[in-house]
Coordinates of C-alpha atoms in Angstrom, one line a residue:
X40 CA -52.7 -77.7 17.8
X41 CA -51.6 -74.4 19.8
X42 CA -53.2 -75.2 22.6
X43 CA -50.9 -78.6 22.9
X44 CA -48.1 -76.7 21.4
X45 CA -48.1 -74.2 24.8
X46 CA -48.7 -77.0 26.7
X47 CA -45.6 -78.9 25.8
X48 CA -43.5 -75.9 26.2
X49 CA -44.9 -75.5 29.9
X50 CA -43.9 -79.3 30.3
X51 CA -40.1 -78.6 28.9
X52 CA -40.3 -75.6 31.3
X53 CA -40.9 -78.5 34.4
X54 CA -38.4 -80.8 32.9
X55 CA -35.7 -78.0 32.2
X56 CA -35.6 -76.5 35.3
X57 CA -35.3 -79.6 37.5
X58 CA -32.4 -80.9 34.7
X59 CA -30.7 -79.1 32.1
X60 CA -29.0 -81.9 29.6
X61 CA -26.3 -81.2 27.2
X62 CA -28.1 -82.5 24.4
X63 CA -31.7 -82.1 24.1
X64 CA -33.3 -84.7 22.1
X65 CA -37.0 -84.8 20.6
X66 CA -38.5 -88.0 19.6
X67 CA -42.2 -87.1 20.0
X68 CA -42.7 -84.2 17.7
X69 CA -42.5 -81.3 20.3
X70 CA -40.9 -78.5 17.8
X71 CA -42.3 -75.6 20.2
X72 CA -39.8 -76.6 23.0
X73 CA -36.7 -76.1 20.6
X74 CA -36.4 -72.6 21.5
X75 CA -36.9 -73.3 25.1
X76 CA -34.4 -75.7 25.4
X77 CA -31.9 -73.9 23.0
X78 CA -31.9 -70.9 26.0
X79 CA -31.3 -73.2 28.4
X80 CA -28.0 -73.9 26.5
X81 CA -28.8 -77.2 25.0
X82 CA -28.0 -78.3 21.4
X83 CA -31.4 -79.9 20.2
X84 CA -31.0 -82.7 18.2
X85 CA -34.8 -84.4 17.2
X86 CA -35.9 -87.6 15.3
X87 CA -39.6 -86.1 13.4
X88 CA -41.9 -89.0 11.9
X89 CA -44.2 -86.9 10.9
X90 CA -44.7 -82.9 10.4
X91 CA -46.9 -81.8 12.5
X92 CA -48.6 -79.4 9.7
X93 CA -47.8 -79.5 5.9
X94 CA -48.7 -78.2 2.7
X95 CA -50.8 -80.8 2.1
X96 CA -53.0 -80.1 5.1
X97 CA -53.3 -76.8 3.6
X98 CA -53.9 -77.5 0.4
X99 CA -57.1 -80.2 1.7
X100 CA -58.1 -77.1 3.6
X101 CA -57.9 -74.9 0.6
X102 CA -59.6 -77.8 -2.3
X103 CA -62.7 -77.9 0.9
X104 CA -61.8 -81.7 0.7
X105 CA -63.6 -83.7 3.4
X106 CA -61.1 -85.7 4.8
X107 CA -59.8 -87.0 8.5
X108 CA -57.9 -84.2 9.2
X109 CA -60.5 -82.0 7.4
X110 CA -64.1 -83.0 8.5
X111 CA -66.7 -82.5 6.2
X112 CA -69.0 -79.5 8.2
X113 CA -65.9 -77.4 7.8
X114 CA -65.2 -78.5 4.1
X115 CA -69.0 -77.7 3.6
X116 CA -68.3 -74.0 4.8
X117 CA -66.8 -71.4 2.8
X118 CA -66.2 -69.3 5.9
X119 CA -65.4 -72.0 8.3
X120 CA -62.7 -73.0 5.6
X121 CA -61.2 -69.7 5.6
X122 CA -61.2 -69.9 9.2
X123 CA -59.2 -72.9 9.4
X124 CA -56.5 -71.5 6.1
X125 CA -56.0 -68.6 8.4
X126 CA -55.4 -70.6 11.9
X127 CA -53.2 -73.3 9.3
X128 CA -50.8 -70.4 8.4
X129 CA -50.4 -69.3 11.4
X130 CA -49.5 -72.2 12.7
X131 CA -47.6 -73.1 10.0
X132 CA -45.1 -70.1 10.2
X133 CA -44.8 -70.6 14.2
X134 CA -43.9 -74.5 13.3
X135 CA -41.2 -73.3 11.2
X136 CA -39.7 -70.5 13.2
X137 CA -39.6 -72.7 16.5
X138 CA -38.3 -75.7 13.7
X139 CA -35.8 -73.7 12.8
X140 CA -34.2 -73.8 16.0
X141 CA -32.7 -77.6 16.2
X142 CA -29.0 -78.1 15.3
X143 CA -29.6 -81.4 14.0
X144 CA -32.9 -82.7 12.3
X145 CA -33.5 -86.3 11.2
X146 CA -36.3 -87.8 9.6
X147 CA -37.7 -91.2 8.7
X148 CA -38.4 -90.5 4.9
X149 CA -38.3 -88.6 2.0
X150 CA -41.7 -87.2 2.5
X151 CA -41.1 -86.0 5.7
X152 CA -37.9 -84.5 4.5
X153 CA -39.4 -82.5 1.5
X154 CA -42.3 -81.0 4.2
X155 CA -39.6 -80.5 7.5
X156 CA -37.3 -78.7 4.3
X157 CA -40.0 -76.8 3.3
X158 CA -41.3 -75.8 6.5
X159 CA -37.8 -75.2 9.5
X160 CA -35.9 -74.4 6.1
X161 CA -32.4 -75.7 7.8
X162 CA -31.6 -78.5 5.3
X163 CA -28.2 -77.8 5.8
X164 CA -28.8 -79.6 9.2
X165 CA -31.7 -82.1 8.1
X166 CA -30.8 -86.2 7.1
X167 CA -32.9 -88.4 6.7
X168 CA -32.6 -92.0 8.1
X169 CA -35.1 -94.9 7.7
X170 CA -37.1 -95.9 11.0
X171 CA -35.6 -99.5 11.8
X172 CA -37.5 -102.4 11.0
X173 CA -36.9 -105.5 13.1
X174 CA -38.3 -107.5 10.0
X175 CA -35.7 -110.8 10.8
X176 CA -38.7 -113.2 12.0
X177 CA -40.4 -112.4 8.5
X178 CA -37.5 -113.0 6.7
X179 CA -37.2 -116.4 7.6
X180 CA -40.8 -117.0 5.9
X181 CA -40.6 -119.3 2.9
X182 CA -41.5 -117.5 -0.6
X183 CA -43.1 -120.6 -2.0
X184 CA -46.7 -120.7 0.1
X185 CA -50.1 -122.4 -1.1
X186 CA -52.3 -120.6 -3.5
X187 CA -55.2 -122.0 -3.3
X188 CA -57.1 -120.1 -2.4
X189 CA -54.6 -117.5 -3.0
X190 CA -54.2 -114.6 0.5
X191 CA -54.4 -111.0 0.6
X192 CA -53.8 -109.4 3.7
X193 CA -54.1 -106.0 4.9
X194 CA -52.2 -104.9 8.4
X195 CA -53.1 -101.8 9.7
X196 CA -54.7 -99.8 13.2
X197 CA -58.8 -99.5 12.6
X198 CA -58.0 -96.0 12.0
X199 CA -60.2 -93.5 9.4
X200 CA -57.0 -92.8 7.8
X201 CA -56.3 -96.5 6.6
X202 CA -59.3 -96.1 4.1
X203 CA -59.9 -100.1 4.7
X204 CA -63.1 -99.7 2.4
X205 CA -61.3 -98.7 -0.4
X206 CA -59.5 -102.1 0.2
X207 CA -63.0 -103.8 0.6
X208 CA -64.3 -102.0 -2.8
X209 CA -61.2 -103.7 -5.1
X210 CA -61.3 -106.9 -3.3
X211 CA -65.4 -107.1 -4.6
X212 CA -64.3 -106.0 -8.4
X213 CA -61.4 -108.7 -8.4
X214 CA -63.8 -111.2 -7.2
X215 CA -66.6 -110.0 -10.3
X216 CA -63.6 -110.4 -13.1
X217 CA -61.9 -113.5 -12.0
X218 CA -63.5 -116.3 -14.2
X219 CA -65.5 -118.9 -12.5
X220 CA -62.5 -121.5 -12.5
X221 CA -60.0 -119.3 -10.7
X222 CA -59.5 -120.3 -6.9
X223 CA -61.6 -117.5 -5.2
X224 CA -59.3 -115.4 -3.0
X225 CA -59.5 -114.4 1.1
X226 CA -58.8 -111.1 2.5
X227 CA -57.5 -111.0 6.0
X228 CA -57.8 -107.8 8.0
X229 CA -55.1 -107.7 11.0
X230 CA -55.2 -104.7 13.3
X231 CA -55.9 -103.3 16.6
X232 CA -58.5 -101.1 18.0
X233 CA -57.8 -98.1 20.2
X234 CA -61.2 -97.2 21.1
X235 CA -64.8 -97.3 21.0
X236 CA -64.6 -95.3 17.5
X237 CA -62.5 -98.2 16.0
X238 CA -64.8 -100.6 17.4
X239 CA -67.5 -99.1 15.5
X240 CA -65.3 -98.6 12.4
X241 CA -64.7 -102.3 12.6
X242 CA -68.6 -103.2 12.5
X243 CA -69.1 -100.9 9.6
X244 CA -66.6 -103.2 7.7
X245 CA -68.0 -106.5 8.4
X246 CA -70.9 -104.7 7.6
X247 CA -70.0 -103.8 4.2
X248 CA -68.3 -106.9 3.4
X249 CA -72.1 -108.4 3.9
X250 CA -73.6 -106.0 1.4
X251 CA -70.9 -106.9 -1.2
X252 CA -71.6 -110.1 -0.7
X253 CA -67.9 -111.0 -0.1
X254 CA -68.4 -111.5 3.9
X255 CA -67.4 -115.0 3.1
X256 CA -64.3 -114.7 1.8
X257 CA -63.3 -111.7 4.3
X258 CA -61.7 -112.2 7.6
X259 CA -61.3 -109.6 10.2
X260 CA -58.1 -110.7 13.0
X261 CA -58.1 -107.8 15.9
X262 CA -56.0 -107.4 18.3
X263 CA -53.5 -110.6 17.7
X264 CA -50.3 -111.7 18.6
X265 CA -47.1 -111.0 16.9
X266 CA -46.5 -114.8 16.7
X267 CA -50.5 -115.4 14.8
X268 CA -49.5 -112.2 12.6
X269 CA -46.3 -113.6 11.6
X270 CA -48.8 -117.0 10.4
X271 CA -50.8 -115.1 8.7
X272 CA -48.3 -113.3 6.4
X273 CA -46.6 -116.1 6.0
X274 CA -49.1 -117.5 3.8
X275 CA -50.7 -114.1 2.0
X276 CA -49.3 -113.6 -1.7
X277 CA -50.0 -109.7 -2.0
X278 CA -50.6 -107.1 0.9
X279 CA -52.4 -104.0 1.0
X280 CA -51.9 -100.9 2.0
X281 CA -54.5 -97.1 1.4
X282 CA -53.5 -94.7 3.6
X283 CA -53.1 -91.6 1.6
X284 CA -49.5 -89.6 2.8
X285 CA -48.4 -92.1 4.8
X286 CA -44.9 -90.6 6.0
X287 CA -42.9 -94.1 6.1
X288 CA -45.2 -97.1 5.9
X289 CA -43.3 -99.7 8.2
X290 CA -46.3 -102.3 7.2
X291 CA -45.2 -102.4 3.3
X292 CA -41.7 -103.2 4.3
X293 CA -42.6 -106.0 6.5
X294 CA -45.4 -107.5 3.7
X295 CA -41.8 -107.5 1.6
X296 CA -39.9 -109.4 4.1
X297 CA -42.6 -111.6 4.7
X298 CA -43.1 -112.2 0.8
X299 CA -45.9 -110.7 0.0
X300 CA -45.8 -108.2 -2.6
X301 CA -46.7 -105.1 -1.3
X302 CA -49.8 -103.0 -3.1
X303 CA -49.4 -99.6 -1.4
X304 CA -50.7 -96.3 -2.3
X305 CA -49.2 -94.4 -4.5
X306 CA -48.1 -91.2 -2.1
X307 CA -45.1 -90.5 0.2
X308 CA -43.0 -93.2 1.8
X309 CA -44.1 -96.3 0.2
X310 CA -44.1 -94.0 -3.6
X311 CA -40.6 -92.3 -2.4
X312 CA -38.7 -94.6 -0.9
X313 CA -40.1 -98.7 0.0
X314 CA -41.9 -99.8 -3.0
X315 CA -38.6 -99.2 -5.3
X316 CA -37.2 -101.4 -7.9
X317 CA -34.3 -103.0 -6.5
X318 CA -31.4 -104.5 -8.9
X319 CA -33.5 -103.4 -11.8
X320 CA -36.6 -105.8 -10.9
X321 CA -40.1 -104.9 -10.0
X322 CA -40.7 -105.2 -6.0
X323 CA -44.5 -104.3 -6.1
X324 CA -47.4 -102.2 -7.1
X325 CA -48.7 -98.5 -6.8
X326 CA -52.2 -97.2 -6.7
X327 CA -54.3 -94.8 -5.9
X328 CA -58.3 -95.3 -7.3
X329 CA -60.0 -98.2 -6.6
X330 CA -59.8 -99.6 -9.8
X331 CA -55.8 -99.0 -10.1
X332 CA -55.7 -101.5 -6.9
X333 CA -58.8 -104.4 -8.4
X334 CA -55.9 -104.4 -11.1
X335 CA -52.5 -104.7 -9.3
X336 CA -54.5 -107.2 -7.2
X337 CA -55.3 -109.1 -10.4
X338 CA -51.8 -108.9 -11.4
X339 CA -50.4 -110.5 -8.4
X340 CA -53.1 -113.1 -8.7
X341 CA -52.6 -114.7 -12.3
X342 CA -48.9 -114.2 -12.1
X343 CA -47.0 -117.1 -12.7
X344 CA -45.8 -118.5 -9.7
X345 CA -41.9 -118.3 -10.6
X346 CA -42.5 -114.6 -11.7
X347 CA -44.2 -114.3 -8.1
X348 CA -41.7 -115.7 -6.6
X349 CA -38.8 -113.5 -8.6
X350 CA -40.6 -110.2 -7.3
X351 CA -40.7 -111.5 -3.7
X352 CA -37.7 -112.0 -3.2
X353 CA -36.7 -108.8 -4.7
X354 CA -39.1 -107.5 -2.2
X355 CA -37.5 -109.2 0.8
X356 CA -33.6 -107.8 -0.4
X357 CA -35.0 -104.4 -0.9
X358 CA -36.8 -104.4 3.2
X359 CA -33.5 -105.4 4.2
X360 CA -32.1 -101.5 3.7
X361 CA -34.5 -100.4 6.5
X362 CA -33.2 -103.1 8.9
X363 CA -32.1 -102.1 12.4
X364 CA -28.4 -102.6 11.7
X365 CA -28.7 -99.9 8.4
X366 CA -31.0 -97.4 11.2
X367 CA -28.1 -97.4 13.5
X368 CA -25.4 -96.9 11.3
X369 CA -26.8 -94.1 9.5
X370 CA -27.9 -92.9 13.1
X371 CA -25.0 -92.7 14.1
X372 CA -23.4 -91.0 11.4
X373 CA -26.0 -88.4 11.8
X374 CA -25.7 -87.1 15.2
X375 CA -21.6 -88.3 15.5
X376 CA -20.4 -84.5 14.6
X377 CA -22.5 -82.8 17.1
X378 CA -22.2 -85.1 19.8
X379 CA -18.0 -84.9 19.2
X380 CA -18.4 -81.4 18.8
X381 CA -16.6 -78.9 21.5
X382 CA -18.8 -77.8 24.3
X383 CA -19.3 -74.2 23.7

């Protein structure tokens, strides 16, 4: 992280020197340039998805949990651990100090605030504003959709960090406690592969779906078109999401404007901010364990349909508060003051 750090100071240095901009602005996470730029005479403004270390990370580090930013040789190692806590901190207290430096910090969620906050310690100068969701296609989706057999889809990159198996493991406990006259359910996969790791990741789920025995009722989409993705949450009734920390979690909000209720982890964006009642009514489900999704998944399932229906579209108004329009109002509202302010 140090090493990519330097080198995107080095690539500021280039960019600087054959332009020097009023306002500096840092989409892409580059903290380490913020001092740069600020000599220059810049005012640094910066839009952060995602911190690029956080307690958490340390934490994983300091529990030895073997996880996909923590591999397991190193969790396995009492030394290599340390190793790793000591590099961590470092790091950490550069990532603040260089943080520190923007005039104006926004962030896409509440997660992301409470680690940015923690972290640059400016939250005098930190707002957060949702990441805008073009969701209007999926809001034109009817609510009322056939359920039989009753669709659960999962959308998310063949990434280690989207714990699809955990997905796979509830979907084959649901299927061993639904009686024998309930409509057996299909779960549909929709993602994309960036290399030839996710290729393999991929196999290893059809290949697990075989020995659950569920391979028939599990479909795996990669790659698809916008238009065939729309389709197929069109007609899901529930969709899944397992990544742990996920800062934002733009697929939850569009299984809500689709109309499908939204079973998302129970951790940072879709806990703090998406998967929130709206008007007093229940817009989803929370979980965590494998068993705490086999039974949100059974609650969507033998839901009436009006009551289905009734969340939904609670659902769908609450995705509407991370639309485009709302991300460019409070955008703009954000950066307005130093953008009017006098030039120094």
């Amino acid at each position: 992280m140090i090493g990519q750090s330097l080198g995107s100071v080095y690539l500021a240095w280039e960019a600087l020197n054959k332009f020097t901009p009023q306002f500096y602005f840092d989409t892409s996470g580059y903290a380490f340039t913020y001092p740069l730029a600020r000599l220059f005479g810049c005012k640094v403004i910066c839009y952060t998805h995602y911190p690029t270390i956080s307690s958490d990370m340390v934490e994983r580090v300091k529990q030895r949990n073997s996880m996909y930013n923590n591999n397991s040789h190193i969790a396995g190692s009492i030394w290599l651990s340390r190793c790793k806590i000591l590099y961590y901190s470092i790091f950490s207290w550069l990532y603040g100090l260089v943080g520190s430096c923007a005039h104006l910090v926004m962030v896409n969620s509440s997660w992301t605030r409470s680690h940015i906050e923690n972290i640059w310690k400016i939250p005098e100068r930190t707002r957060r504003v949702y990441p805008p969701c073009d969701t209007s296609a999926l809001q034109m989706l009817p609510l009322d959709r056939p359920t039989a057999p009753p669709i659960l889809i999962s959308v998310a990159q063949f990434r280690p960090e989207k714990a699809h198996g955990l997905q796979l493991e509830a979907f084959a406990v649901i299927l061993e406690k639904l009686g024998p006259d309930f409509p057996k359910p299909k779960l549909q996969f929709a993602g994309s592969c960036r290399n030839k790791e996710d290729l393999e990741r991929l196999q290893k789920l059809k290949d697990r779906s075989i020995e659950l025995h569920i391979d028939e009722l599990v479909e795996f989409h990669k790659d698809i078109s916008y238009r065939d993705l729309v389709q197929l949450l069109g007609g899901a009734v529930a969709g899944l999401h397992s990544m742990t920390d996920e800062h934002f979690g733009i697929s939850v909000v569009e299984y809500m404007a689709a109309g499908a209720i939204p079973i998302a982890h129970k951790s940072a964006g879709p806990m703090m901010d998406i998967v929130l009642d709206e008007d007093g009514q229940q817009t989803g489900f929370l979980a965590s364990e494998k068993d705490e999704y086999a039974e949100a998944i059974l609650k969507v399932l033998r839901m009436p349909e009006a009551e289905r229906q009734e969340m939904a579209a609670a659902a769908r108004k609450r995705a509407q508060r991370f639309s485009e329009q709302r991300f460019h109002e409070d955008f703009t509202e954000a950066v307005r003051p130093i953008l009017s302010a006098p030039r120094a």
